[in-house]
PDB file of C-alpha atoms in Angstrom:
ATOM      1  CA  UNK A 932     -14.692  28.782   0.160  1.00 87.00           C
ATOM      2  CA  UNK A 933     -13.129  27.281   3.275  1.00 95.00           C
ATOM      3  CA  UNK A 934     -15.257  25.229   5.653  1.00 98.00           C
ATOM      4  CA  UNK A 935     -15.693  27.083   8.963  1.00 98.00           C
ATOM      5  CA  UNK A 936     -14.892  25.146  12.123  1.00 98.00           C
ATOM      6  CA  UNK A 937     -15.885  26.892  15.341  1.00 98.00           C
ATOM      7  CA  UNK A 938     -14.255  26.041  18.674  1.00 97.00           C
ATOM      8  CA  UNK A 939     -16.574  27.587  21.293  1.00 97.00           C
ATOM      9  CA  UNK A 940     -15.836  28.338  24.934  1.00 96.00           C
ATOM     10  CA  UNK A 941     -12.080  28.365  24.424  1.00 96.00           C
ATOM     11  CA  UNK A 942     -11.581  30.579  27.471  1.00 95.00           C
ATOM     12  CA  UNK A 943      -7.838  30.989  26.927  1.00 95.00           C
ATOM     13  CA  UNK A 944      -7.978  30.999  23.094  1.00 95.00           C
ATOM     14  CA  UNK A 945      -5.473  28.187  23.371  1.00 94.00           C
ATOM     15  CA  UNK A 946      -6.507  26.551  20.099  1.00 95.00           C
ATOM     16  CA  UNK A 947      -5.508  29.659  18.164  1.00 92.00           C
ATOM     17  CA  UNK A 948      -1.925  28.535  18.795  1.00 92.00           C
ATOM     18  CA  UNK A 949      -2.292  24.914  17.663  1.00 96.00           C
ATOM     19  CA  UNK A 950      -0.642  25.107  14.232  1.00 95.00           C
ATOM     20  CA  UNK A 951      -2.179  21.926  12.834  1.00 96.00           C
ATOM     21  CA  UNK A 952      -5.637  23.487  13.127  1.00 97.00           C
ATOM     22  CA  UNK A 953      -4.663  26.297  10.781  1.00 95.00           C
ATOM     23  CA  UNK A 954      -2.541  24.651   8.096  1.00 95.00           C
ATOM     24  CA  UNK A 955      -5.251  23.018   5.978  1.00 96.00           C
ATOM     25  CA  UNK A 956      -6.534  25.568   3.461  1.00 96.00           C
ATOM     26  CA  UNK A 957      -9.864  23.712   3.160  1.00 97.00           C
ATOM     27  CA  UNK A 958     -10.774  24.650   6.726  1.00 98.00           C
ATOM     28  CA  UNK A 959     -10.982  27.906   8.640  1.00 97.00           C
ATOM     29  CA  UNK A 960     -10.772  27.317  12.394  1.00 97.00           C
ATOM     30  CA  UNK A 961     -12.140  30.041  14.658  1.00 96.00           C
ATOM     31  CA  UNK A 962     -11.655  30.070  18.436  1.00 95.00           C
ATOM     32  CA  UNK A 963     -14.483  31.685  20.370  1.00 95.00           C
ATOM     33  CA  UNK A 964     -14.236  32.740  24.010  1.00 94.00           C
ATOM     34  CA  UNK A 965     -16.887  32.230  26.656  1.00 96.00           C
ATOM     35  CA  UNK A 966     -20.068  32.070  24.577  1.00 94.00           C
ATOM     36  CA  UNK A 967     -22.078  33.784  27.283  1.00 92.00           C
ATOM     37  CA  UNK A 968     -19.835  36.848  27.041  1.00 92.00           C
ATOM     38  CA  UNK A 969     -18.248  36.942  23.585  1.00 89.00           C
ATOM     39  CA  UNK A 970     -19.988  39.499  21.313  1.00 92.00           C
ATOM     40  CA  UNK A 971     -19.098  37.438  18.226  1.00 91.00           C
ATOM     41  CA  UNK A 972     -21.072  34.418  19.409  1.00 95.00           C
ATOM     42  CA  UNK A 973     -24.196  34.716  17.249  1.00 96.00           C
ATOM     43  CA  UNK A 974     -22.356  35.563  14.022  1.00 96.00           C
ATOM     44  CA  UNK A 975     -19.815  32.807  14.490  1.00 96.00           C
ATOM     45  CA  UNK A 976     -22.513  30.255  15.297  1.00 97.00           C
ATOM     46  CA  UNK A 977     -24.509  31.240  12.224  1.00 97.00           C
ATOM     47  CA  UNK A 978     -21.462  30.696   9.994  1.00 96.00           C
ATOM     48  CA  UNK A 979     -20.214  27.468  11.565  1.00 98.00           C
ATOM     49  CA  UNK A 980     -20.353  24.250   9.565  1.00 98.00           C
ATOM     50  CA  UNK A 981     -18.504  22.230  12.191  1.00 98.00           C
ATOM     51  CA  UNK A 982     -17.951  22.487  15.919  1.00 98.00           C
ATOM     52  CA  UNK A 983     -15.080  21.139  17.939  1.00 98.00           C
ATOM     53  CA  UNK A 984     -16.201  20.998  21.563  1.00 97.00           C
ATOM     54  CA  UNK A 985     -13.785  21.325  24.461  1.00 95.00           C
ATOM     55  CA  UNK A 986     -14.889  18.444  26.635  1.00 90.00           C
ATOM     56  CA  UNK A 987     -18.210  19.318  28.326  1.00 90.00           C
ATOM     57  CA  UNK A 988     -18.065  23.112  28.419  1.00 93.00           C
ATOM     58  CA  UNK A 989     -20.639  23.801  25.738  1.00 96.00           C
ATOM     59  CA  UNK A 990     -24.244  22.626  26.051  1.00 95.00           C
ATOM     60  CA  UNK A 991     -25.680  21.671  22.658  1.00 97.00           C
ATOM     61  CA  UNK A 992     -29.451  21.288  22.675  1.00 97.00           C
ATOM     62  CA  UNK A 993     -32.292  22.077  20.279  1.00 98.00           C
ATOM     63  CA  UNK A 994     -32.179  25.802  21.111  1.00 97.00           C
ATOM     64  CA  UNK A 995     -28.440  25.912  20.453  1.00 97.00           C
ATOM     65  CA  UNK A 996     -28.841  24.121  17.123  1.00 98.00           C
ATOM     66  CA  UNK A 997     -31.403  26.676  15.956  1.00 97.00           C
ATOM     67  CA  UNK A 998     -28.701  29.309  16.320  1.00 97.00           C
ATOM     68  CA  UNK A 999     -26.370  27.279  14.059  1.00 98.00           C
ATOM     69  CA  UNK A1000     -28.391  26.639  10.876  1.00 98.00           C
ATOM     70  CA  UNK A1001     -25.369  25.645   8.763  1.00 98.00           C
ATOM     71  CA  UNK A1002     -23.963  23.146  11.232  1.00 98.00           C
ATOM     72  CA  UNK A1003     -23.238  19.689   9.811  1.00 98.00           C
ATOM     73  CA  UNK A1004     -20.976  17.958  12.332  1.00 98.00           C
ATOM     74  CA  UNK A1005     -19.978  18.165  15.995  1.00 98.00           C
ATOM     75  CA  UNK A1006     -16.575  16.759  16.889  1.00 98.00           C
ATOM     76  CA  UNK A1007     -16.181  16.015  20.577  1.00 96.00           C
ATOM     77  CA  UNK A1008     -12.782  16.093  22.258  1.00 95.00           C
ATOM     78  CA  UNK A1009     -12.749  12.926  24.313  1.00 88.00           C
ATOM     79  CA  UNK A1010     -15.839  10.824  24.830  1.00 87.00           C
ATOM     80  CA  UNK A1011     -19.321  12.211  24.326  1.00 86.00           C
ATOM     81  CA  UNK A1012     -21.000  13.424  27.499  1.00 84.00           C
ATOM     82  CA  UNK A1013     -24.403  14.675  28.570  1.00 88.00           C
ATOM     83  CA  UNK A1014     -23.756  18.206  27.361  1.00 92.00           C
ATOM     84  CA  UNK A1015     -24.752  17.121  23.836  1.00 96.00           C
ATOM     85  CA  UNK A1016     -28.402  16.233  23.134  1.00 97.00           C
ATOM     86  CA  UNK A1017     -27.977  13.357  20.704  1.00 96.00           C
ATOM     87  CA  UNK A1018     -31.663  13.216  19.801  1.00 97.00           C
ATOM     88  CA  UNK A1019     -31.797  16.931  18.989  1.00 98.00           C
ATOM     89  CA  UNK A1020     -28.667  16.643  16.849  1.00 98.00           C
ATOM     90  CA  UNK A1021     -30.066  13.660  14.973  1.00 97.00           C
ATOM     91  CA  UNK A1022     -33.361  15.436  14.307  1.00 97.00           C
ATOM     92  CA  UNK A1023     -31.453  18.467  13.016  1.00 97.00           C
ATOM     93  CA  UNK A1024     -29.316  16.307  10.747  1.00 97.00           C
ATOM     94  CA  UNK A1025     -26.115  17.132  12.619  1.00 98.00           C
ATOM     95  CA  UNK A1026     -23.588  14.315  12.841  1.00 98.00           C
ATOM     96  CA  UNK A1027     -21.649  13.615  16.056  1.00 98.00           C
ATOM     97  CA  UNK A1028     -18.151  12.131  16.237  1.00 97.00           C
ATOM     98  CA  UNK A1029     -16.050  11.306  19.289  1.00 95.00           C
ATOM     99  CA  UNK A1030     -12.335  11.763  19.910  1.00 93.00           C
ATOM    100  CA  UNK A1031      -9.713  10.448  22.276  1.00 86.00           C
ATOM    101  CA  UNK A1032      -8.467  11.490  25.680  1.00 86.00           C
ATOM    102  CA  UNK A1033      -5.642  10.923  28.134  1.00 92.00           C
ATOM    103  CA  UNK A1034      -5.608  10.323  31.892  1.00 95.00           C
ATOM    104  CA  UNK A1035      -2.231  11.981  32.428  1.00 97.00           C
ATOM    105  CA  UNK A1036      -3.125  15.645  32.972  1.00 97.00           C
ATOM    106  CA  UNK A1037      -6.161  15.073  35.236  1.00 97.00           C
ATOM    107  CA  UNK A1038      -4.270  12.505  37.295  1.00 98.00           C
ATOM    108  CA  UNK A1039      -1.349  14.889  37.751  1.00 98.00           C
ATOM    109  CA  UNK A1040      -3.654  17.738  38.769  1.00 98.00           C
ATOM    110  CA  UNK A1041      -5.341  15.456  41.290  1.00 98.00           C
ATOM    111  CA  UNK A1042      -2.005  14.674  42.862  1.00 98.00           C
ATOM    112  CA  UNK A1043      -1.038  18.348  42.847  1.00 98.00           C
ATOM    113  CA  UNK A1044      -4.242  19.235  44.707  1.00 98.00           C
ATOM    114  CA  UNK A1045      -3.656  16.492  47.263  1.00 98.00           C
ATOM    115  CA  UNK A1046      -0.111  17.614  47.994  1.00 98.00           C
ATOM    116  CA  UNK A1047      -0.915  21.342  47.989  1.00 98.00           C
ATOM    117  CA  UNK A1048      -3.878  20.825  50.311  1.00 98.00           C
ATOM    118  CA  UNK A1049      -2.063  18.566  52.733  1.00 98.00           C
ATOM    119  CA  UNK A1050       0.943  20.882  53.018  1.00 98.00           C
ATOM    120  CA  UNK A1051      -1.278  24.017  53.048  1.00 97.00           C
ATOM    121  CA  UNK A1052       0.825  25.390  50.228  1.00 98.00           C
ATOM    122  CA  UNK A1053      -1.440  28.196  48.985  1.00 97.00           C
ATOM    123  CA  UNK A1054      -2.045  29.834  52.399  1.00 96.00           C
ATOM    124  CA  UNK A1055       1.696  29.685  53.109  1.00 97.00           C
ATOM    125  CA  UNK A1056       2.609  31.242  49.758  1.00 97.00           C
ATOM    126  CA  UNK A1057      -0.008  33.973  50.159  1.00 97.00           C
ATOM    127  CA  UNK A1058       1.122  34.710  53.711  1.00 97.00           C
ATOM    128  CA  UNK A1059       4.747  35.061  52.632  1.00 97.00           C
ATOM    129  CA  UNK A1060       3.715  37.449  49.842  1.00 98.00           C
ATOM    130  CA  UNK A1061       1.971  39.508  52.519  1.00 98.00           C
ATOM    131  CA  UNK A1062       5.119  39.692  54.669  1.00 98.00           C
ATOM    132  CA  UNK A1063       4.408  36.832  57.086  1.00 98.00           C
ATOM    133  CA  UNK A1064       6.602  33.801  57.674  1.00 98.00           C
ATOM    134  CA  UNK A1065       5.625  30.161  58.417  1.00 97.00           C
ATOM    135  CA  UNK A1066       1.997  30.786  59.280  1.00 95.00           C
ATOM    136  CA  UNK A1067       0.656  27.292  58.569  1.00 93.00           C
ATOM    137  CA  UNK A1068       1.771  23.750  59.249  1.00 95.00           C
ATOM    138  CA  UNK A1069       0.669  20.941  56.981  1.00 96.00           C
ATOM    139  CA  UNK A1070       0.963  17.179  57.056  1.00 97.00           C
ATOM    140  CA  UNK A1071       2.798  14.605  54.956  1.00 98.00           C
ATOM    141  CA  UNK A1072       0.881  11.964  53.048  1.00 98.00           C
ATOM    142  CA  UNK A1073       3.284   9.149  53.904  1.00 98.00           C
ATOM    143  CA  UNK A1074       1.459   6.372  55.796  1.00 98.00           C
ATOM    144  CA  UNK A1075      -1.912   8.052  55.296  1.00 98.00           C
ATOM    145  CA  UNK A1076      -4.761   6.194  53.602  1.00 98.00           C
ATOM    146  CA  UNK A1077      -5.824   7.303  50.149  1.00 98.00           C
ATOM    147  CA  UNK A1078      -9.272   6.178  49.046  1.00 98.00           C
ATOM    148  CA  UNK A1079     -10.030   6.135  45.337  1.00 98.00           C
ATOM    149  CA  UNK A1080     -13.719   6.131  44.445  1.00 98.00           C
ATOM    150  CA  UNK A1081     -13.818   4.704  40.937  1.00 97.00           C
ATOM    151  CA  UNK A1082     -10.923   2.773  39.448  1.00 98.00           C
ATOM    152  CA  UNK A1083     -10.606   3.680  35.776  1.00 97.00           C
ATOM    153  CA  UNK A1084      -7.613   5.054  33.883  1.00 96.00           C
ATOM    154  CA  UNK A1085      -7.267   8.168  36.028  1.00 97.00           C
ATOM    155  CA  UNK A1086      -7.855   6.395  39.321  1.00 98.00           C
ATOM    156  CA  UNK A1087      -5.277   3.748  38.461  1.00 98.00           C
ATOM    157  CA  UNK A1088      -2.685   6.395  37.653  1.00 98.00           C
ATOM    158  CA  UNK A1089      -3.353   8.263  40.903  1.00 98.00           C
ATOM    159  CA  UNK A1090      -2.886   4.972  42.762  1.00 98.00           C
ATOM    160  CA  UNK A1091       0.647   4.646  41.381  1.00 98.00           C
ATOM    161  CA  UNK A1092       1.513   8.173  42.554  1.00 98.00           C
ATOM    162  CA  UNK A1093       0.146   7.465  46.019  1.00 98.00           C
ATOM    163  CA  UNK A1094       2.077   4.214  46.306  1.00 98.00           C
ATOM    164  CA  UNK A1095       5.284   6.000  45.332  1.00 98.00           C
ATOM    165  CA  UNK A1096       4.674   8.489  48.161  1.00 98.00           C
ATOM    166  CA  UNK A1097       4.158   5.745  50.738  1.00 98.00           C
ATOM    167  CA  UNK A1098       0.387   5.981  51.059  1.00 98.00           C
ATOM    168  CA  UNK A1099      -1.912   3.069  51.814  1.00 98.00           C
ATOM    169  CA  UNK A1100      -4.287   2.838  48.862  1.00 98.00           C
ATOM    170  CA  UNK A1101      -7.827   1.495  48.989  1.00 98.00           C
ATOM    171  CA  UNK A1102     -10.547   1.452  46.362  1.00 98.00           C
ATOM    172  CA  UNK A1103     -14.323   1.514  46.258  1.00 98.00           C
ATOM    173  CA  UNK A1104     -16.689   1.579  43.310  1.00 97.00           C
ATOM    174  CA  UNK A1105     -18.400  -0.822  40.959  1.00 96.00           C
ATOM    175  CA  UNK A1106     -17.894  -4.565  41.111  1.00 97.00           C
ATOM    176  CA  UNK A1107     -15.505  -4.233  38.186  1.00 97.00           C
ATOM    177  CA  UNK A1108     -13.510  -1.552  40.017  1.00 97.00           C
ATOM    178  CA  UNK A1109     -13.274  -3.647  43.165  1.00 98.00           C
ATOM    179  CA  UNK A1110     -12.165  -6.748  41.291  1.00 98.00           C
ATOM    180  CA  UNK A1111      -9.494  -4.885  39.355  1.00 98.00           C
ATOM    181  CA  UNK A1112      -8.241  -3.205  42.522  1.00 98.00           C
ATOM    182  CA  UNK A1113      -7.891  -6.553  44.286  1.00 98.00           C
ATOM    183  CA  UNK A1114      -6.059  -7.959  41.271  1.00 97.00           C
ATOM    184  CA  UNK A1115      -3.634  -5.024  41.501  1.00 97.00           C
ATOM    185  CA  UNK A1116      -2.980  -5.841  45.161  1.00 97.00           C
ATOM    186  CA  UNK A1117      -4.915  -2.885  46.548  1.00 98.00           C
ATOM    187  CA  UNK A1118      -7.180  -2.976  49.569  1.00 98.00           C
ATOM    188  CA  UNK A1119     -10.957  -3.045  49.125  1.00 98.00           C
ATOM    189  CA  UNK A1120     -12.833  -2.355  52.390  1.00 98.00           C
ATOM    190  CA  UNK A1121     -15.652  -4.630  53.481  1.00 98.00           C
ATOM    191  CA  UNK A1122     -18.254  -1.899  53.004  1.00 98.00           C
ATOM    192  CA  UNK A1123     -18.853   1.548  51.526  1.00 98.00           C
ATOM    193  CA  UNK A1124     -19.260   2.878  55.056  1.00 98.00           C
ATOM    194  CA  UNK A1125     -15.838   1.604  56.085  1.00 98.00           C
ATOM    195  CA  UNK A1126     -14.312   3.114  52.940  1.00 98.00           C
ATOM    196  CA  UNK A1127     -15.545   6.640  53.693  1.00 98.00           C
ATOM    197  CA  UNK A1128     -14.756   6.365  57.403  1.00 98.00           C
ATOM    198  CA  UNK A1129     -11.175   5.176  56.979  1.00 98.00           C
ATOM    199  CA  UNK A1130      -9.845   7.561  54.311  1.00 98.00           C
ATOM    200  CA  UNK A1131      -7.400  10.310  55.208  1.00 98.00           C
ATOM    201  CA  UNK A1132      -7.696  11.507  51.618  1.00 99.00           C
ATOM    202  CA  UNK A1133     -10.564  10.536  49.316  1.00 99.00           C
ATOM    203  CA  UNK A1134     -10.379  11.278  45.606  1.00 98.00           C
ATOM    204  CA  UNK A1135     -13.279  10.818  43.191  1.00 98.00           C
ATOM    205  CA  UNK A1136     -12.747   9.307  39.733  1.00 98.00           C
ATOM    206  CA  UNK A1137     -16.127   8.023  38.590  1.00 97.00           C
ATOM    207  CA  UNK A1138     -17.815   8.650  35.264  1.00 93.00           C
ATOM    208  CA  UNK A1139     -20.993  10.698  35.437  1.00 93.00           C
ATOM    209  CA  UNK A1140     -23.808   8.407  34.320  1.00 90.00           C
ATOM    210  CA  UNK A1141     -27.332   7.858  35.568  1.00 91.00           C
ATOM    211  CA  UNK A1142     -26.135   5.302  38.132  1.00 94.00           C
ATOM    212  CA  UNK A1143     -23.483   7.578  39.640  1.00 96.00           C
ATOM    213  CA  UNK A1144     -25.207  10.968  39.558  1.00 97.00           C
ATOM    214  CA  UNK A1145     -25.580  12.177  43.147  1.00 98.00           C
ATOM    215  CA  UNK A1146     -24.310   8.873  44.485  1.00 98.00           C
ATOM    216  CA  UNK A1147     -22.064  10.548  47.095  1.00 98.00           C
ATOM    217  CA  UNK A1148     -24.558  11.397  49.798  1.00 98.00           C
ATOM    218  CA  UNK A1149     -24.630  13.405  53.039  1.00 98.00           C
ATOM    219  CA  UNK A1150     -24.542  10.075  54.868  1.00 98.00           C
ATOM    220  CA  UNK A1151     -21.309   9.122  53.078  1.00 98.00           C
ATOM    221  CA  UNK A1152     -19.615  12.417  53.852  1.00 98.00           C
ATOM    222  CA  UNK A1153     -20.717  12.418  57.490  1.00 98.00           C
ATOM    223  CA  UNK A1154     -18.631   9.283  58.020  1.00 98.00           C
ATOM    224  CA  UNK A1155     -15.377  10.979  57.037  1.00 98.00           C
ATOM    225  CA  UNK A1156     -12.731  12.045  59.534  1.00 98.00           C
ATOM    226  CA  UNK A1157     -12.653  15.616  60.774  1.00 98.00           C
ATOM    227  CA  UNK A1158      -9.172  16.063  59.278  1.00 98.00           C
ATOM    228  CA  UNK A1159      -9.875  14.147  56.044  1.00 98.00           C
ATOM    229  CA  UNK A1160      -9.479  15.707  52.601  1.00 98.00           C
ATOM    230  CA  UNK A1161     -12.135  15.237  49.893  1.00 99.00           C
ATOM    231  CA  UNK A1162     -10.822  15.751  46.335  1.00 99.00           C
ATOM    232  CA  UNK A1163     -12.986  16.025  43.239  1.00 98.00           C
ATOM    233  CA  UNK A1164     -11.424  16.549  39.809  1.00 98.00           C
ATOM    234  CA  UNK A1165     -14.055  14.401  38.105  1.00 97.00           C
ATOM    235  CA  UNK A1166     -17.630  15.749  38.113  1.00 96.00           C
ATOM    236  CA  UNK A1167     -19.401  17.913  40.673  1.00 97.00           C
ATOM    237  CA  UNK A1168     -22.696  16.158  39.949  1.00 97.00           C
ATOM    238  CA  UNK A1169     -21.364  12.923  41.415  1.00 98.00           C
ATOM    239  CA  UNK A1170     -22.079  14.509  44.813  1.00 98.00           C
ATOM    240  CA  UNK A1171     -25.659  15.063  45.953  1.00 98.00           C
ATOM    241  CA  UNK A1172     -26.494  18.739  45.401  1.00 97.00           C
ATOM    242  CA  UNK A1173     -25.521  20.858  48.391  1.00 97.00           C
ATOM    243  CA  UNK A1174     -24.142  17.902  50.325  1.00 98.00           C
ATOM    244  CA  UNK A1175     -20.446  18.756  50.181  1.00 98.00           C
ATOM    245  CA  UNK A1176     -20.836  22.374  51.240  1.00 98.00           C
ATOM    246  CA  UNK A1177     -23.014  21.373  54.183  1.00 98.00           C
ATOM    247  CA  UNK A1178     -20.582  18.622  55.148  1.00 98.00           C
ATOM    248  CA  UNK A1179     -17.614  21.012  55.129  1.00 98.00           C
ATOM    249  CA  UNK A1180     -19.514  23.476  57.313  1.00 98.00           C
ATOM    250  CA  UNK A1181     -20.253  20.647  59.732  1.00 97.00           C
ATOM    251  CA  UNK A1182     -16.604  19.549  59.756  1.00 98.00           C
ATOM    252  CA  UNK A1183     -16.771  16.115  58.109  1.00 98.00           C
ATOM    253  CA  UNK A1184     -14.684  16.063  56.002  1.00 98.00           C
ATOM    254  CA  UNK A1185     -12.433  18.784  57.329  1.00 98.00           C
ATOM    255  CA  UNK A1186     -11.032  19.829  53.951  1.00 98.00           C
ATOM    256  CA  UNK A1187     -11.749  19.724  50.238  1.00 98.00           C
ATOM    257  CA  UNK A1188      -9.901  20.375  46.979  1.00 98.00           C
ATOM    258  CA  UNK A1189     -12.169  20.989  43.999  1.00 98.00           C
ATOM    259  CA  UNK A1190     -11.613  21.427  40.279  1.00 98.00           C
ATOM    260  CA  UNK A1191     -15.242  20.912  39.178  1.00 98.00           C
ATOM    261  CA  UNK A1192     -18.488  22.701  39.990  1.00 97.00           C
ATOM    262  CA  UNK A1193     -22.162  22.297  39.176  1.00 95.00           C
ATOM    263  CA  UNK A1194     -22.233  25.601  37.298  1.00 93.00           C
ATOM    264  CA  UNK A1195     -19.198  26.668  35.290  1.00 95.00           C
ATOM    265  CA  UNK A1196     -17.433  28.943  34.643  1.00 96.00           C
ATOM    266  CA  UNK A1197     -17.385  30.698  38.011  1.00 97.00           C
ATOM    267  CA  UNK A1198     -16.723  34.435  37.912  1.00 96.00           C
ATOM    268  CA  UNK A1199     -18.306  35.377  41.235  1.00 97.00           C
ATOM    269  CA  UNK A1200     -15.656  35.780  43.964  1.00 97.00           C
ATOM    270  CA  UNK A1201     -18.464  35.300  46.480  1.00 97.00           C
ATOM    271  CA  UNK A1202     -19.103  31.726  45.384  1.00 97.00           C
ATOM    272  CA  UNK A1203     -19.704  29.793  48.630  1.00 97.00           C
ATOM    273  CA  UNK A1204     -16.802  27.367  48.117  1.00 98.00           C
ATOM    274  CA  UNK A1205     -14.384  30.247  47.482  1.00 98.00           C
ATOM    275  CA  UNK A1206     -15.321  31.676  50.854  1.00 97.00           C
ATOM    276  CA  UNK A1207     -14.453  28.537  52.829  1.00 98.00           C
ATOM    277  CA  UNK A1208     -10.905  28.624  54.294  1.00 96.00           C
ATOM    278  CA  UNK A1209     -10.724  24.816  54.280  1.00 97.00           C
ATOM    279  CA  UNK A1210     -11.288  24.467  50.510  1.00 98.00           C
ATOM    280  CA  UNK A1211      -8.764  24.756  47.689  1.00 98.00           C
ATOM    281  CA  UNK A1212     -10.485  25.645  44.401  1.00 98.00           C
ATOM    282  CA  UNK A1213      -9.036  25.506  40.890  1.00 98.00           C
ATOM    283  CA  UNK A1214     -10.879  26.540  37.673  1.00 97.00           C
ATOM    284  CA  UNK A1215     -11.420  23.121  36.039  1.00 97.00           C
ATOM    285  CA  UNK A1216      -7.819  22.648  34.970  1.00 96.00           C
ATOM    286  CA  UNK A1217      -7.813  18.853  34.931  1.00 96.00           C
ATOM    287  CA  UNK A1218      -7.453  18.409  31.179  1.00 93.00           C
ATOM    288  CA  UNK A1219      -6.252  21.968  30.430  1.00 95.00           C
ATOM    289  CA  UNK A1220      -2.634  21.219  29.571  1.00 95.00           C
ATOM    290  CA  UNK A1221      -0.539  21.717  26.430  1.00 94.00           C
ATOM    291  CA  UNK A1222       0.174  18.120  25.489  1.00 94.00           C
ATOM    292  CA  UNK A1223      -3.377  17.043  26.294  1.00 94.00           C
ATOM    293  CA  UNK A1224      -4.814  19.807  24.134  1.00 94.00           C
ATOM    294  CA  UNK A1225      -2.570  18.806  21.244  1.00 95.00           C
ATOM    295  CA  UNK A1226      -3.754  15.202  21.562  1.00 94.00           C
ATOM    296  CA  UNK A1227      -7.454  16.036  21.951  1.00 95.00           C
ATOM    297  CA  UNK A1228      -7.645  18.595  19.183  1.00 96.00           C
ATOM    298  CA  UNK A1229      -5.588  16.725  16.629  1.00 96.00           C
ATOM    299  CA  UNK A1230      -7.957  13.770  16.929  1.00 96.00           C
ATOM    300  CA  UNK A1231     -11.031  16.036  16.868  1.00 97.00           C
ATOM    301  CA  UNK A1232      -9.793  17.960  13.816  1.00 97.00           C
ATOM    302  CA  UNK A1233      -8.906  14.759  11.953  1.00 97.00           C
ATOM    303  CA  UNK A1234     -12.442  13.529  12.623  1.00 97.00           C
ATOM    304  CA  UNK A1235     -13.880  16.681  11.023  1.00 98.00           C
ATOM    305  CA  UNK A1236     -11.644  16.253   7.977  1.00 98.00           C
ATOM    306  CA  UNK A1237     -12.746  12.632   7.628  1.00 97.00           C
ATOM    307  CA  UNK A1238     -16.382  13.681   7.744  1.00 98.00           C
ATOM    308  CA  UNK A1239     -16.056  16.292   5.012  1.00 98.00           C
ATOM    309  CA  UNK A1240     -14.019  13.814   2.952  1.00 97.00           C
ATOM    310  CA  UNK A1241     -17.130  11.637   2.921  1.00 97.00           C
ATOM    311  CA  UNK A1242     -16.090   9.111   5.569  1.00 97.00           C
ATOM    312  CA  UNK A1243     -18.958   8.770   8.043  1.00 96.00           C
ATOM    313  CA  UNK A1244     -17.983   5.453   9.599  1.00 96.00           C
ATOM    314  CA  UNK A1245     -17.095   7.249  12.838  1.00 96.00           C
ATOM    315  CA  UNK A1246     -20.443   9.059  13.134  1.00 97.00           C
ATOM    316  CA  UNK A1247     -22.358   7.781  16.155  1.00 96.00           C
ATOM    317  CA  UNK A1248     -25.869   9.109  15.482  1.00 95.00           C
ATOM    318  CA  UNK A1249     -26.680   9.281  11.772  1.00 81.00           C
TER     319      UNK A1249
END
C-alpha cells in the first residue's frame, strides 16, 4: 500500500499540479485546503504517514500530533520555524527534516509592493474600473532613501533592485548585517534612531527569533516621516503587537505595505488593516510563486523519500 503524504493548508491546491509529487507509485500525495475549513481534515490527518508543510502555515503541536497517530515524518519546506514544536514531535517519535528555500520570489514581491505603493497603483486601477480618470498622484523612488532592516539573502537582493532604480540604500540590523552592508558599500547610519528617521521607504527582512520578536517598537515607528512607507513581507511578529496600526493612525509612518499578519489566513473584510486607506495588503504571497513552489516541494518530497528509504542523516530531532 502506498505511503500517504499529506500537504495541509494548501489554500490554492497548487501542489496537486506538481507532477513530481505524483509520479512515484510508493507514495500517495494528498493536498488539503485550509485545515480550519476543509471537511476532510480529520480523516486525512488520521491516515497521514508524512506531512509536507508549506512554510509556517500549519501549527504542529502536541494536540495536532494526537490527531495524526500514524505520522512518522514532517518535511518542512524551507527552514524550520516556530510553528513546529520540536519537543512534542520528538516525544511522539515523529522525525523532522528541513528543506531549501530561495530569496527570489519574496524579494520580487517586496519590490512590487514598494513600487505599487509609491505610485498608488491599486487606487488608480480601481478608480479607472469605476469610470474615473487620474484620481491619484504617486511619487517616484529615484533619489529616495530605502532602509533595509536585516541584511540576509532577501535584503541583499532588494538592495540591488533599489540601486538599479536610483535609490539611496542604507542598512540597519545585527552587527553582522552592518558589517556586511559596509563591505558592500552601503550606508549604515550612526544609530537606530537615525535609521528610522531618515528612511523614505523602510523594508523589513529579519528572521523571527527570540531576539527579534517585537523588536520594532512604537518609539521606532514614531520617528518615521509622515510620508514614509513601511513594508513588511517578513514576519508580522517582528513588530510590537498593535504598534504598527497605532502608528499608521497617528501618521508616522504615513503608509504601509503588508504581506504578513499576526493571524493568518484573513477572511474578514473588516480586518483593521484592510480598512486603512494608506495600507496596501496582500495575502502572504511572498513565497507563493510557481518556480519557488517547484524548488521547495521537490526538496521536501525528496527528503520524505530518503526517510522512508532508511536514510535518517537529515533528521534534526531523532
